[in-house]
CSV table of C-alpha atoms in Angstrom, one decimal:
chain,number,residue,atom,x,y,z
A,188,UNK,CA,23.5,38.9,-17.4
A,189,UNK,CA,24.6,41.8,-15.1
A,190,UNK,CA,23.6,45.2,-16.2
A,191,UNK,CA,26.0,47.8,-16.6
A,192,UNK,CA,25.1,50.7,-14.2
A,193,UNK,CA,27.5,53.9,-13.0
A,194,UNK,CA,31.1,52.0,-13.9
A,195,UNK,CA,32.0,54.1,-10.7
A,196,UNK,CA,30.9,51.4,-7.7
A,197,UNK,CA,28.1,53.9,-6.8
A,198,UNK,CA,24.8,52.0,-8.0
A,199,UNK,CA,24.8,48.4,-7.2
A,200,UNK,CA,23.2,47.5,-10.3
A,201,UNK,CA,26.2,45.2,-11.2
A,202,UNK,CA,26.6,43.0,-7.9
A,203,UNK,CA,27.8,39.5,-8.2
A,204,UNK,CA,29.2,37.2,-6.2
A,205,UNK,CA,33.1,36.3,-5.6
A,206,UNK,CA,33.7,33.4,-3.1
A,207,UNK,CA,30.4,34.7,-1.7
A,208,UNK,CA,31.0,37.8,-1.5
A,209,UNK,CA,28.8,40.6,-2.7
A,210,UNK,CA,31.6,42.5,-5.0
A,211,UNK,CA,30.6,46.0,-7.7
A,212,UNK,CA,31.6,43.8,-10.8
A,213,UNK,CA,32.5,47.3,-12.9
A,214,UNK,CA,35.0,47.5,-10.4
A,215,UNK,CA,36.6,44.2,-11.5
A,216,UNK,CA,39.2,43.7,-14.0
A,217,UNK,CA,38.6,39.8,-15.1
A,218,UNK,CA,42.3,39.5,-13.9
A,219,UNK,CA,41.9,40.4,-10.2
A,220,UNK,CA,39.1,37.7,-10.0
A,221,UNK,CA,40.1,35.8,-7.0
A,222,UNK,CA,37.2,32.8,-6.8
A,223,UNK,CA,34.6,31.5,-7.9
A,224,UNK,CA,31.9,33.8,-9.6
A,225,UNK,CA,28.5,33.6,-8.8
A,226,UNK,CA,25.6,36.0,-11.2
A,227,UNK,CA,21.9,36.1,-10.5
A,228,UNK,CA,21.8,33.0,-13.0
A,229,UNK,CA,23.5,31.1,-10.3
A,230,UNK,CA,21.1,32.0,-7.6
A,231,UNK,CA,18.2,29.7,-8.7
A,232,UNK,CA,16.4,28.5,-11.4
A,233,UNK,CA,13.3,28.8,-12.6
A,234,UNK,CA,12.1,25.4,-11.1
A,235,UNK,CA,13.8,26.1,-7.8
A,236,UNK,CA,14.3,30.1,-6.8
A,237,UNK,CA,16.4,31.2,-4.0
A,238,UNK,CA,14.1,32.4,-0.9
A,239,UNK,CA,15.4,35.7,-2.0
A,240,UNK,CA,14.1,35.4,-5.8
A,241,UNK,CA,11.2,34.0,-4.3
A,242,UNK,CA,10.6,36.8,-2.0
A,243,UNK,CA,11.1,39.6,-4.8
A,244,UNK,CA,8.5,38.3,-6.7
A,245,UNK,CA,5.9,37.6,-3.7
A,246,UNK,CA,6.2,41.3,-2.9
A,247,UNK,CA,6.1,42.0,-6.2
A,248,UNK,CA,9.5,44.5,-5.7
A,249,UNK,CA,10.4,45.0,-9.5
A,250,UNK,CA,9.5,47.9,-11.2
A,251,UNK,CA,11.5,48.9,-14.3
A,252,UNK,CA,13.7,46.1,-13.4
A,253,UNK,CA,17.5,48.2,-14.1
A,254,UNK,CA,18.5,47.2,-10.7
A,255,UNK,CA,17.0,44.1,-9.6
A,256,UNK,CA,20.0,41.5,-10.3
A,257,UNK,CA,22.2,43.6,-8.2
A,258,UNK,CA,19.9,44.4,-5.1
A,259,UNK,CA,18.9,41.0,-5.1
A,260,UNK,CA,22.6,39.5,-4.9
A,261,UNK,CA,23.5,42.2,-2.2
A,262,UNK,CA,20.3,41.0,-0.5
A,263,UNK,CA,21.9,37.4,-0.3
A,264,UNK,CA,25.0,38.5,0.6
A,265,UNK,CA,23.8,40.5,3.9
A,266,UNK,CA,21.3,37.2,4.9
A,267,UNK,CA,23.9,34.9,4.1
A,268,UNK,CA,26.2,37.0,6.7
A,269,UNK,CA,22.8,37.9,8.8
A,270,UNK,CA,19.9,35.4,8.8
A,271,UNK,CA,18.0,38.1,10.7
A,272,UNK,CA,18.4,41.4,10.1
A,273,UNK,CA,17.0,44.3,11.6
A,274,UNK,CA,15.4,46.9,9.0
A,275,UNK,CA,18.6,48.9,10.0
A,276,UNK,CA,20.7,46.2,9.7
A,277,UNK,CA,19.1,46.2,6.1
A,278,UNK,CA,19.2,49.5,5.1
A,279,UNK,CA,22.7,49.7,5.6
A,280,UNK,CA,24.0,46.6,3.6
A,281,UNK,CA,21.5,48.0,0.8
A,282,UNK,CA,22.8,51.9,1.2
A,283,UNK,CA,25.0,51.1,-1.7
A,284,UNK,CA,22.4,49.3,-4.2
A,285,UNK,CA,20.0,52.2,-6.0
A,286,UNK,CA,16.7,51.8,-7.3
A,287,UNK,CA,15.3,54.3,-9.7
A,288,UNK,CA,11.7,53.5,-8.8
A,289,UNK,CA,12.1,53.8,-5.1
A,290,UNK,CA,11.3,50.4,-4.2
A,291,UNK,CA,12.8,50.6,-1.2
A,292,UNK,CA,9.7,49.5,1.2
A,293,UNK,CA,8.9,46.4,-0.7
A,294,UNK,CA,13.0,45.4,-0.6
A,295,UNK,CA,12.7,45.5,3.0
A,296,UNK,CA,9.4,43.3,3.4
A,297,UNK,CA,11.0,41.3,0.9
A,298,UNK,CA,14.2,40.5,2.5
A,299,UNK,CA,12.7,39.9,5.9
A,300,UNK,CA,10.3,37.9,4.1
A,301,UNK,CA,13.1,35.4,2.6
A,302,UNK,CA,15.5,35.6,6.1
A,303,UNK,CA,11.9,34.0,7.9
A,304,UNK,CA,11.9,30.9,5.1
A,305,UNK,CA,15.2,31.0,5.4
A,306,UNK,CA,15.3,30.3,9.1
A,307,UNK,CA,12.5,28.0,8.4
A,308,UNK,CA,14.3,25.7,5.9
């Protein structure tokens, strides 16, 4: 399931999905949920990952692993709004998701990576 990170909106670590949109779940109360919610679960499976999943692990982006569900939902959010982004473009939509291990090169290459099979699919 989602991690709990900050409770404040500041780390990312507990993005999911509402109606498709990337949302900071600690932010949340169950009662304000106005769709459909989507976790990492709902991404993929293990027979059939999402470009994005497949992506993380090709460039082999997790480290401790605290905030990989969250940058990895806010990283579907910005292609599904984005199918090519610029590393700007990027680094902006993931300003708000925080890795402690400073993965932040291979979550680049990564998401490029999984906008190109994207585009290719």
């Amino acid at each position: 399931g989602v991690k709990y990170g900050c409770g404040i909106a500041q780390c990312g670590a507990c993005t999911v999905h509402i109606d498709g949109q990337a949302v900071r779940s600690c932010q949340v109360a169950l009662a304000d949920v106005w769709g459909e919610v989507t976790t990492i679960e709902g991404l993929g499976t293990p027979e059939a990952l999402h470009a994005v999943q497949q992506a993380w692990i090709a460039h082999q982006v997790a480290q401790c692993g605290y905030c990989q569900s969250g940058q990895i939902m806010q990283a579907v959010d910005l292609l599904a709004n984005n199918p090519e982004p610029s590393d700007a473009d990027i680094d902006a939509a993931m300003s708000g998701n925080l890795c402690r291990c400073g993965t932040y090169p291979r979550i680049r290459a990564a998401i490029h990576n999984a906008a190109a099979a994207m585009r290719e699919s």
